[in-house]
Short mmCIF file of C-alpha atoms in Angstrom, two decimals:
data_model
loop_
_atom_site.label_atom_id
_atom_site.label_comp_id
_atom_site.label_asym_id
_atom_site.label_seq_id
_atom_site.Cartn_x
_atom_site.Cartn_y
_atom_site.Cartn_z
CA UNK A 1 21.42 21.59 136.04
CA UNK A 2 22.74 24.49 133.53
CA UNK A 3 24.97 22.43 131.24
CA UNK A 4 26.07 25.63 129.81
CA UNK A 5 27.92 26.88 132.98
CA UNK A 6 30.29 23.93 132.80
CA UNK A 7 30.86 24.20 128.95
CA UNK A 8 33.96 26.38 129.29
CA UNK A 9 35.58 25.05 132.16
CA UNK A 10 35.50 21.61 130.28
CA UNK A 11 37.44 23.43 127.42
CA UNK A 12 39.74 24.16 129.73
CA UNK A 13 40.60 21.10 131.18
CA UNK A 14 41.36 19.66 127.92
CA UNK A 15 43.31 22.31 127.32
CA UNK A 16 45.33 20.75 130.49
CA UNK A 17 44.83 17.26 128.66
CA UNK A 18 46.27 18.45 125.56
CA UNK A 19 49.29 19.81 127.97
CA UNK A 20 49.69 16.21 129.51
CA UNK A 21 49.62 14.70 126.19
CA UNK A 22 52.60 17.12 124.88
CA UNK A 23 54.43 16.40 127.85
CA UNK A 24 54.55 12.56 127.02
CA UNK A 25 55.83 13.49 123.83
CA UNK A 26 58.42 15.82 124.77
CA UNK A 27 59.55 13.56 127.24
CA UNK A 28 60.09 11.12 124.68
CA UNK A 29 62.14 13.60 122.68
CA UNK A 30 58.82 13.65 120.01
CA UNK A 31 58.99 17.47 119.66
CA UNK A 32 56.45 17.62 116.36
CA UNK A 33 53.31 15.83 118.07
CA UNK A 34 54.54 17.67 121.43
CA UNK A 35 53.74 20.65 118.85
CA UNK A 36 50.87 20.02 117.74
CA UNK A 37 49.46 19.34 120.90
CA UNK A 38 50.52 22.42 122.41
CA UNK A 39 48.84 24.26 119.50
CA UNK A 40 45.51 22.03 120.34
CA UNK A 41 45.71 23.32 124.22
CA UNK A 42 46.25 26.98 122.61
CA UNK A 43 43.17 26.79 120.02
CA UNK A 44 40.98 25.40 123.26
CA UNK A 45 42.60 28.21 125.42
CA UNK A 46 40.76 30.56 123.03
CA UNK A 47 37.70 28.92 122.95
CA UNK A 48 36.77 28.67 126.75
CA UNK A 49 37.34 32.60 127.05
CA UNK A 50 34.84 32.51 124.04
CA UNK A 51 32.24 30.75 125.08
CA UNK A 52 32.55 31.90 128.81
CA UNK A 53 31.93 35.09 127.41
CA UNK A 54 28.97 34.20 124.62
CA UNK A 55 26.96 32.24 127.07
CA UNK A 56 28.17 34.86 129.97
CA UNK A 57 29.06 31.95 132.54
CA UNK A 58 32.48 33.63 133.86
CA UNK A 59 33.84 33.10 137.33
CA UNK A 60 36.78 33.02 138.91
CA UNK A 61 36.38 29.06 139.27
CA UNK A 62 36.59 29.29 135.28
CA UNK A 63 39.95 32.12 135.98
CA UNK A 64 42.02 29.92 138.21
CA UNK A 65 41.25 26.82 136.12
CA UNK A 66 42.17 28.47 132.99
CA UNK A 67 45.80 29.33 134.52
CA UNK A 68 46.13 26.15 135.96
CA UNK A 69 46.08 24.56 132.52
CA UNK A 70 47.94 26.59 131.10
CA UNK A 71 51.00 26.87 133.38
CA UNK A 72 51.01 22.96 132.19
CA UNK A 73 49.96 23.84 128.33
CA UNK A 74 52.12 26.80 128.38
CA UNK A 75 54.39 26.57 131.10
CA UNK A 76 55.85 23.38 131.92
CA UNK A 77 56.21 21.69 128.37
CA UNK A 78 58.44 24.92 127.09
CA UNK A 79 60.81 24.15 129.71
CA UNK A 80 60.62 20.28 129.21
CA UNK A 81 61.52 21.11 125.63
CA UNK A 82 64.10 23.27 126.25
CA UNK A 83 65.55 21.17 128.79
CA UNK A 84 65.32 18.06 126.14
CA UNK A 85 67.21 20.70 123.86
CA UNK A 86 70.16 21.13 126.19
CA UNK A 87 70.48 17.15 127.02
CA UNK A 88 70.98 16.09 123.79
CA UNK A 89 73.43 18.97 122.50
CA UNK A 90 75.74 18.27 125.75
CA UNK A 91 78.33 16.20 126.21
CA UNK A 92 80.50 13.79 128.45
CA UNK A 93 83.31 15.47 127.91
CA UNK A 94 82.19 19.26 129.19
CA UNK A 95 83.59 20.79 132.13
CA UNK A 96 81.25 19.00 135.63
CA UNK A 97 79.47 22.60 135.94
CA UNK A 98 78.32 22.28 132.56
CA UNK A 99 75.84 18.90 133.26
CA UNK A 100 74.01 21.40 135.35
CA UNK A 101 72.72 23.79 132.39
CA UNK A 102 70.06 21.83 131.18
CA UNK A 103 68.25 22.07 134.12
CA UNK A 104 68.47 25.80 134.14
CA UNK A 105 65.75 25.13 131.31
CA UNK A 106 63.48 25.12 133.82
CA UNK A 107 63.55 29.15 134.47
CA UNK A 108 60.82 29.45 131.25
CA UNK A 109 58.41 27.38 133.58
CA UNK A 110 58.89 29.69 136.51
CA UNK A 111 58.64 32.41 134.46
CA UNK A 112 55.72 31.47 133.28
CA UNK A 113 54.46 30.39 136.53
CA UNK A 114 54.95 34.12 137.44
CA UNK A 115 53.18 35.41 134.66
CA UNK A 116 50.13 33.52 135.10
CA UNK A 117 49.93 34.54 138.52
CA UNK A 118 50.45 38.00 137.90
CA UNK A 119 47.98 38.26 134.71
CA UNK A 120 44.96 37.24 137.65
CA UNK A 121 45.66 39.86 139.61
CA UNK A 122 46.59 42.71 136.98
CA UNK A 123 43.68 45.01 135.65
CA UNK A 124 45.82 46.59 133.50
CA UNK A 125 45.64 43.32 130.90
CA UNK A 126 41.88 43.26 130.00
CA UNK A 127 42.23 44.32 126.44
CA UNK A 128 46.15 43.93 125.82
CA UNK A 129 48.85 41.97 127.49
CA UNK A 130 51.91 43.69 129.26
CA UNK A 131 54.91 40.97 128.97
CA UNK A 132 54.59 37.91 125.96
CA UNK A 133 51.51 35.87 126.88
CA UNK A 134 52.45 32.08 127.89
CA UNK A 135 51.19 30.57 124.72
CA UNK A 136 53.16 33.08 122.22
CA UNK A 137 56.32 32.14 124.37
CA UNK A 138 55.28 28.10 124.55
CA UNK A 139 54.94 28.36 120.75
CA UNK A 140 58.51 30.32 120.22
CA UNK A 141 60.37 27.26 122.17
CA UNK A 142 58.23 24.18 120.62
CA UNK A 143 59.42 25.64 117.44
CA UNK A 144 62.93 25.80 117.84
CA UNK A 145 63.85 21.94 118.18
CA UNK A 146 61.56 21.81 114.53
CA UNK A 147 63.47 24.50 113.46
CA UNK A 148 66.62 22.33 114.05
CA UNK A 149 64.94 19.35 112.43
CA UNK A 150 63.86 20.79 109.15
CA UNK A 151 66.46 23.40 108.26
CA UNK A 152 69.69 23.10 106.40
CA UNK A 153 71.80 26.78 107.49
CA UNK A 154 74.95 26.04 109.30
CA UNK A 155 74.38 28.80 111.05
CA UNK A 156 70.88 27.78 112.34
CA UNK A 157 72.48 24.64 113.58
CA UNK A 158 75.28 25.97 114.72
CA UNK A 159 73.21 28.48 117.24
CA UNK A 160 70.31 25.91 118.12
CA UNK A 161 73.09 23.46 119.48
CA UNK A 162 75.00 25.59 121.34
CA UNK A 163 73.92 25.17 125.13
CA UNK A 164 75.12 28.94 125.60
CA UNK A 165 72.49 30.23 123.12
CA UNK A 166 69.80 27.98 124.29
CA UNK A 167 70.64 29.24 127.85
CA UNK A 168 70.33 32.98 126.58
CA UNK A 169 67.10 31.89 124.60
CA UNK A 170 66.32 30.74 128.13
CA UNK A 171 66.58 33.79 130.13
CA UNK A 172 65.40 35.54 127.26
CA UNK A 173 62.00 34.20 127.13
CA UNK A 174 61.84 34.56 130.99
CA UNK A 175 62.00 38.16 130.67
CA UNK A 176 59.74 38.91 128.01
CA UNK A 177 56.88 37.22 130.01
CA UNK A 178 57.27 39.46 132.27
CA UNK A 179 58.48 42.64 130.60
CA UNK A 180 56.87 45.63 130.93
CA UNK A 181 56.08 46.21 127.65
CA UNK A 182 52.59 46.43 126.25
CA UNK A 183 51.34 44.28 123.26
CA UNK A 184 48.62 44.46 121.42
CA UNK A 185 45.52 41.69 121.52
CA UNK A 186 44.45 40.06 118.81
CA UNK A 187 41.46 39.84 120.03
CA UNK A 188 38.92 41.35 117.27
CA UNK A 189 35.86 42.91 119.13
CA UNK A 190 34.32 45.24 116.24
CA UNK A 191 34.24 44.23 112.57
CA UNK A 192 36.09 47.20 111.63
CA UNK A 193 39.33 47.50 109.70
CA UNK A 194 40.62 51.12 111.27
CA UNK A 195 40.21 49.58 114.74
CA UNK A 196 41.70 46.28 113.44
CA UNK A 197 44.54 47.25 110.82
CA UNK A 198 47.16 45.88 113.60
CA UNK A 199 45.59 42.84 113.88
CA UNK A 200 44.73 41.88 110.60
CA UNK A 201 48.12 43.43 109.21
CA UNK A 202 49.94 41.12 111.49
CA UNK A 203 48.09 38.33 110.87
CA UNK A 204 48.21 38.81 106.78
CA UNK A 205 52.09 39.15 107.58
CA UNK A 206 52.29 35.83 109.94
CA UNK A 207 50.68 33.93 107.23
CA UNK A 208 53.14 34.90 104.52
CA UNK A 209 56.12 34.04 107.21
CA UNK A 210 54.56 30.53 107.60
CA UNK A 211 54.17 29.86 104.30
CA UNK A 212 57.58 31.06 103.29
CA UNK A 213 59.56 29.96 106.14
CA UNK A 214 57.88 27.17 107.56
CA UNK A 215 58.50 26.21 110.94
CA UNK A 216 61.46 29.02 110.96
CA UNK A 217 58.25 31.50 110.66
CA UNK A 218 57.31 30.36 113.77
CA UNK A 219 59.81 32.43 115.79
CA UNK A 220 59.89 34.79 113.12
CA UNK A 221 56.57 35.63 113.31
CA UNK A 222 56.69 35.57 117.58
CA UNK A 223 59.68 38.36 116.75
CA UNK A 224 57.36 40.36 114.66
CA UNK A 225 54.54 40.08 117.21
CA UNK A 226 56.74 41.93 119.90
CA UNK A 227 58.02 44.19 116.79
CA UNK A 228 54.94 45.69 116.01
CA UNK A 229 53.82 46.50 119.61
CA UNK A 230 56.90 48.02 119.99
CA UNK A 231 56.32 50.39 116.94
CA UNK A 232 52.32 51.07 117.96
CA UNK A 233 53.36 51.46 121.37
CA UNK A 234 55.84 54.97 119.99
CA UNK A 235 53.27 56.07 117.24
CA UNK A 236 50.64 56.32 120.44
CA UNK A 237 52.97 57.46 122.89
CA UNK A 238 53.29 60.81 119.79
#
């Protein structure tokens, strides 16, 4: 029996563990573990890729799983989040149409249903992504409620418990995962800093955000992400 073969695919499914585990946790309106978890599920994503490719054991057993658990991961706690956001910011007293909003949370996790489906099937996304990846968007809405919890701007509060902005945040994120826009990997492949300046500039920059910003660096730093593909996308296109 080659234990190796099975290495990544167990990676995976605790990636999809970590996703269950978040989902308790969002369901009980626990947003930082939820977090936390999410970012475990994320940092195992990476690592069954990794050592799929280092002990070259890839199938499309290890493809399909690796979607799977992340449409939980990735897809379904961003919308249980989101949907947790727009419960607790409505109200009795709204107009009857209203009680239906929260619900409409729910478009991130198709969205990112879509996305995952359509990443297995498009060639174009072996070395760069086309449309925000699942776990960049899962990381932008887990932040948000934090965001909320730790900050003190009127105006931060004022927009992250509005059920009109969470809605656009909503529809938002649906789009971007699948946008055609191309974004840059940050995968490094050769240990060279010409080939990697985008990387390792964005990187250097999403540090300084987090450490600055805190949990607001979060989205910030998802923003910049998009920013700078944008940017390299029109200095190639010259």
């Amino acid at each position: 029996m080659n234990i190796k073969k099975h290495i990544p695919n167990l990676i995976t499914l605790l990636n999809l563990f970590s996703g269950c585990i978040a989902l308790v946790f969002a369901f009980n309106a626990k947003f930082e573990m939820a977090f936390y978890f999410v970012c475990l599920g994320i940092f195992l994503d990476f690592f069954d890729g990794f050592f799929a490719r280092l002990f070259k054991v890839s199938s499309p057993l290890g493809l399909q799983l690796d979607s799977l658990a992340d449409m939980v991961t990735s897809g379904v706690v961003p919308g249980l989040v989101m949907f947790q956001m727009m419960v607790s910011n409505s109200s009795d007293s709204v107009e009857s149409y209203l009680q239906f909003f929260p619900y409409l949370a729910f478009v991130i996790t198709m969205g990112s249903c879509y996305r995952l489906a359509n990443f297995n099937i498009d060639t174009r996304q072996t070395d760069s992504f086309i449309g925000l990846p699942t776990p960049a968007n899962a990381l932008f809405i887990l932040s948000l409620p934090l965001v909320l919890q730790n900050t003190d701007s009127l105006v931060v509060i004022e927009l992250l418990t509005n059920q009109w902005f969470l809605l656009l945040i909503t529809f938002l994120s649906a789009y971007m995962l699948n946008a055609e826009i191309p974004l840059f990997s940050l995968k490094i492949k050769k240990f060279s800093f010409k080939e990697n300046a985008l990387q390792i500039i964005f990187l250097l920059l999403s540090f300084l955000l987090l450490i600055f910003f805190q949990y607001l660096g979060i989205p910030l730093l998802i923003l910049l992400y998009v920013l700078l593909s944008v940017v390299n996308n029109k200095v190639l296109q010259k």
